[in-house]
Amino acid sequence: MAQTPRMTLSGIVLDSPDAGSLADFYRRLLGWTVEQDDPGWVKLRSPDGGPGLSFQTETQYARPTWPAGPGDQQMSVHLDIRVDDLEAAGAHAVAEGATLADYQPQDDVRVYLDPAGHPFCLFLN
């Protein structure tokens, strides 16, 4: 049996109609710094290390529907963000441009939509 090659997850990439504006939203939301800023591509770096979060411009981007129904554009990924204070973190997310999703599947988790429509969850530490 062949040995599995060493692999390290270095980042997560979200598509959007404008990589720069979505990256700016997450930069403000998370307090991360910009590591790379090229036309159509921006990468943020976590101050704690670990995988970065990147954004690429996709001209054919279709905003997902949360929750998706038959025939709706489905999300392909969502982010889980651990917080110390769910209410304060939610207020911060909204102030930065997020929208509280109409559908909330759990009492101890809040689902928000970023400006490009990607769902992300805030949950208590």
PDB file of C-alpha atoms in Angstrom:
ATOM      1  CA  MET A   1       0.000   0.000   0.000  1.00  0.00           C
ATOM      2  CA  ALA A   2       1.404   3.403  -0.988  1.00  0.00           C
ATOM      3  CA  GLN A   3       2.125   5.957   1.701  1.00  0.00           C
ATOM      4  CA  THR A   4      -0.220   8.949   1.703  1.00  0.00           C
ATOM      5  CA  PRO A   5       1.636  12.077   0.623  1.00  0.00           C
ATOM      6  CA  ARG A   6       1.848  14.886   3.168  1.00  0.00           C
ATOM      7  CA  MET A   7      -0.873  17.448   2.516  1.00  0.00           C
ATOM      8  CA  THR A   8      -1.686  20.633   4.413  1.00  0.00           C
ATOM      9  CA  LEU A   9      -4.823  22.681   3.990  1.00  0.00           C
ATOM     10  CA  SER A  10      -3.552  26.197   3.333  1.00  0.00           C
ATOM     11  CA  GLY A  11      -6.757  28.044   2.671  1.00  0.00           C
ATOM     12  CA  ILE A  12     -10.427  28.255   1.852  1.00  0.00           C
ATOM     13  CA  VAL A  13     -11.564  30.158  -1.236  1.00  0.00           C
ATOM     14  CA  LEU A  14     -14.909  31.895  -1.679  1.00  0.00           C
ATOM     15  CA  ASP A  15     -16.102  33.043  -5.091  1.00  0.00           C
ATOM     16  CA  SER A  16     -17.872  36.365  -5.425  1.00  0.00           C
ATOM     17  CA  PRO A  17     -18.702  38.966  -8.048  1.00  0.00           C
ATOM     18  CA  ASP A  18     -16.019  41.225  -6.478  1.00  0.00           C
ATOM     19  CA  ALA A  19     -13.166  39.570  -4.578  1.00  0.00           C
ATOM     20  CA  GLY A  20     -11.938  42.844  -3.111  1.00  0.00           C
ATOM     21  CA  SER A  21     -15.209  43.934  -1.556  1.00  0.00           C
ATOM     22  CA  LEU A  22     -15.979  40.517  -0.074  1.00  0.00           C
ATOM     23  CA  ALA A  23     -12.435  40.241   1.289  1.00  0.00           C
ATOM     24  CA  ASP A  24     -12.847  43.677   2.858  1.00  0.00           C
ATOM     25  CA  PHE A  25     -16.044  42.515   4.585  1.00  0.00           C
ATOM     26  CA  TYR A  26     -14.279  39.491   6.115  1.00  0.00           C
ATOM     27  CA  ARG A  27     -11.198  41.580   6.972  1.00  0.00           C
ATOM     28  CA  ARG A  28     -13.403  43.889   9.031  1.00  0.00           C
ATOM     29  CA  LEU A  29     -15.512  41.038  10.448  1.00  0.00           C
ATOM     30  CA  LEU A  30     -12.601  38.878  11.585  1.00  0.00           C
ATOM     31  CA  GLY A  31      -9.909  41.499  12.123  1.00  0.00           C
ATOM     32  CA  TRP A  32      -7.518  39.591   9.839  1.00  0.00           C
ATOM     33  CA  THR A  33      -4.846  41.167   7.674  1.00  0.00           C
ATOM     34  CA  VAL A  34      -4.475  41.149   3.907  1.00  0.00           C
ATOM     35  CA  GLU A  35      -1.653  38.839   2.843  1.00  0.00           C
ATOM     36  CA  GLN A  36      -2.138  39.092  -0.923  1.00  0.00           C
ATOM     37  CA  ASP A  37      -4.135  41.565  -3.002  1.00  0.00           C
ATOM     38  CA  ASP A  38      -4.130  40.999  -6.746  1.00  0.00           C
ATOM     39  CA  PRO A  39      -6.765  41.816  -9.353  1.00  0.00           C
ATOM     40  CA  GLY A  40      -9.540  39.269  -8.852  1.00  0.00           C
ATOM     41  CA  TRP A  41      -7.808  37.564  -5.895  1.00  0.00           C
ATOM     42  CA  VAL A  42      -7.370  38.553  -2.243  1.00  0.00           C
ATOM     43  CA  LYS A  43      -6.039  36.397   0.586  1.00  0.00           C
ATOM     44  CA  LEU A  44      -6.501  37.121   4.289  1.00  0.00           C
ATOM     45  CA  ARG A  45      -4.211  35.772   7.001  1.00  0.00           C
ATOM     46  CA  SER A  46      -5.322  34.800  10.482  1.00  0.00           C
ATOM     47  CA  PRO A  47      -3.261  36.295  13.319  1.00  0.00           C
ATOM     48  CA  ASP A  48      -3.449  32.864  15.000  1.00  0.00           C
ATOM     49  CA  GLY A  49      -1.975  30.998  12.019  1.00  0.00           C
ATOM     50  CA  GLY A  50      -3.751  28.173  10.270  1.00  0.00           C
ATOM     51  CA  PRO A  51      -5.450  28.267   6.888  1.00  0.00           C
ATOM     52  CA  GLY A  52      -6.060  31.610   5.248  1.00  0.00           C
ATOM     53  CA  LEU A  53      -9.279  32.785   3.670  1.00  0.00           C
ATOM     54  CA  SER A  54      -9.137  33.799   0.008  1.00  0.00           C
ATOM     55  CA  PHE A  55     -11.584  35.392  -2.379  1.00  0.00           C
ATOM     56  CA  GLN A  56     -11.688  35.213  -6.132  1.00  0.00           C
ATOM     57  CA  THR A  57     -13.773  37.172  -8.571  1.00  0.00           C
ATOM     58  CA  GLU A  58     -16.122  34.938 -10.529  1.00  0.00           C
ATOM     59  CA  THR A  59     -18.059  36.785 -13.212  1.00  0.00           C
ATOM     60  CA  GLN A  60     -20.658  33.976 -13.407  1.00  0.00           C
ATOM     61  CA  TYR A  61     -21.158  33.854  -9.630  1.00  0.00           C
ATOM     62  CA  ALA A  62     -24.713  32.962  -8.597  1.00  0.00           C
ATOM     63  CA  ARG A  63     -25.781  33.960  -5.090  1.00  0.00           C
ATOM     64  CA  PRO A  64     -26.834  30.868  -3.077  1.00  0.00           C
ATOM     65  CA  THR A  65     -30.233  30.507  -1.441  1.00  0.00           C
ATOM     66  CA  TRP A  66     -30.308  29.657   2.272  1.00  0.00           C
ATOM     67  CA  PRO A  67     -31.830  27.233   2.901  1.00  0.00           C
ATOM     68  CA  ALA A  68     -31.936  25.921  -0.653  1.00  0.00           C
ATOM     69  CA  GLY A  69     -35.105  24.414  -2.030  1.00  0.00           C
ATOM     70  CA  PRO A  70     -35.627  22.393  -5.193  1.00  0.00           C
ATOM     71  CA  GLY A  71     -34.070  24.208  -8.143  1.00  0.00           C
ATOM     72  CA  ASP A  72     -32.381  26.873  -5.965  1.00  0.00           C
ATOM     73  CA  GLN A  73     -28.699  27.727  -6.182  1.00  0.00           C
ATOM     74  CA  GLN A  74     -27.180  25.793  -3.299  1.00  0.00           C
ATOM     75  CA  MET A  75     -24.275  26.911  -1.148  1.00  0.00           C
ATOM     76  CA  SER A  76     -21.087  24.975  -1.724  1.00  0.00           C
ATOM     77  CA  VAL A  77     -19.434  25.838   1.581  1.00  0.00           C
ATOM     78  CA  HIS A  78     -20.125  27.805   4.745  1.00  0.00           C
ATOM     79  CA  LEU A  79     -17.886  29.107   7.506  1.00  0.00           C
ATOM     80  CA  ASP A  80     -18.303  28.288  11.203  1.00  0.00           C
ATOM     81  CA  ILE A  81     -17.016  31.096  13.413  1.00  0.00           C
ATOM     82  CA  ARG A  82     -16.645  30.538  17.155  1.00  0.00           C
ATOM     83  CA  VAL A  83     -17.474  33.608  19.278  1.00  0.00           C
ATOM     84  CA  ASP A  84     -17.436  34.511  22.982  1.00  0.00           C
ATOM     85  CA  ASP A  85     -20.649  36.579  22.876  1.00  0.00           C
ATOM     86  CA  LEU A  86     -23.273  35.588  20.306  1.00  0.00           C
ATOM     87  CA  GLU A  87     -25.282  38.822  20.533  1.00  0.00           C
ATOM     88  CA  ALA A  88     -22.260  41.135  20.341  1.00  0.00           C
ATOM     89  CA  ALA A  89     -20.742  39.134  17.465  1.00  0.00           C
ATOM     90  CA  GLY A  90     -24.058  39.201  15.605  1.00  0.00           C
ATOM     91  CA  ALA A  91     -24.379  42.958  16.043  1.00  0.00           C
ATOM     92  CA  HIS A  92     -20.793  43.366  14.777  1.00  0.00           C
ATOM     93  CA  ALA A  93     -21.525  41.157  11.734  1.00  0.00           C
ATOM     94  CA  VAL A  94     -24.604  43.217  10.842  1.00  0.00           C
ATOM     95  CA  ALA A  95     -22.712  46.495  11.339  1.00  0.00           C
ATOM     96  CA  GLU A  96     -20.077  45.263   8.868  1.00  0.00           C
ATOM     97  CA  GLY A  97     -22.676  44.332   6.238  1.00  0.00           C
ATOM     98  CA  ALA A  98     -23.976  40.843   7.045  1.00  0.00           C
ATOM     99  CA  THR A  99     -27.662  39.974   7.094  1.00  0.00           C
ATOM    100  CA  LEU A 100     -29.278  37.692   9.656  1.00  0.00           C
ATOM    101  CA  ALA A 101     -30.756  34.754   7.742  1.00  0.00           C
ATOM    102  CA  ASP A 102     -34.514  34.291   7.981  1.00  0.00           C
ATOM    103  CA  TYR A 103     -34.092  30.586   8.717  1.00  0.00           C
ATOM    104  CA  GLN A 104     -32.301  29.713  11.976  1.00  0.00           C
ATOM    105  CA  PRO A 105     -31.971  25.924  12.453  1.00  0.00           C
ATOM    106  CA  GLN A 106     -30.533  25.964  16.005  1.00  0.00           C
ATOM    107  CA  ASP A 107     -31.072  28.031  19.142  1.00  0.00           C
ATOM    108  CA  ASP A 108     -27.362  28.333  20.003  1.00  0.00           C
ATOM    109  CA  VAL A 109     -26.140  29.165  16.484  1.00  0.00           C
ATOM    110  CA  ARG A 110     -26.876  32.236  14.349  1.00  0.00           C
ATOM    111  CA  VAL A 111     -26.737  32.005  10.571  1.00  0.00           C
ATOM    112  CA  TYR A 112     -25.817  35.182   8.702  1.00  0.00           C
ATOM    113  CA  LEU A 113     -25.306  35.923   5.031  1.00  0.00           C
ATOM    114  CA  ASP A 114     -22.257  37.822   3.854  1.00  0.00           C
ATOM    115  CA  PRO A 115     -22.686  40.544   1.201  1.00  0.00           C
ATOM    116  CA  ALA A 116     -22.289  37.951  -1.598  1.00  0.00           C
ATOM    117  CA  GLY A 117     -24.858  35.633   0.005  1.00  0.00           C
ATOM    118  CA  HIS A 118     -22.538  32.988   1.483  1.00  0.00           C
ATOM    119  CA  PRO A 119     -23.988  31.700   4.749  1.00  0.00           C
ATOM    120  CA  PHE A 120     -21.761  31.717   7.819  1.00  0.00           C
ATOM    121  CA  CYS A 121     -22.548  30.529  11.329  1.00  0.00           C
ATOM    122  CA  LEU A 122     -21.656  32.204  14.594  1.00  0.00           C
ATOM    123  CA  PHE A 123     -21.649  29.878  17.580  1.00  0.00           C
ATOM    124  CA  LEU A 124     -20.620  30.154  21.229  1.00  0.00           C
ATOM    125  CA  ASN A 125     -17.113  29.236  22.298  1.00  0.00           C
TER     126      ASN A 125
END
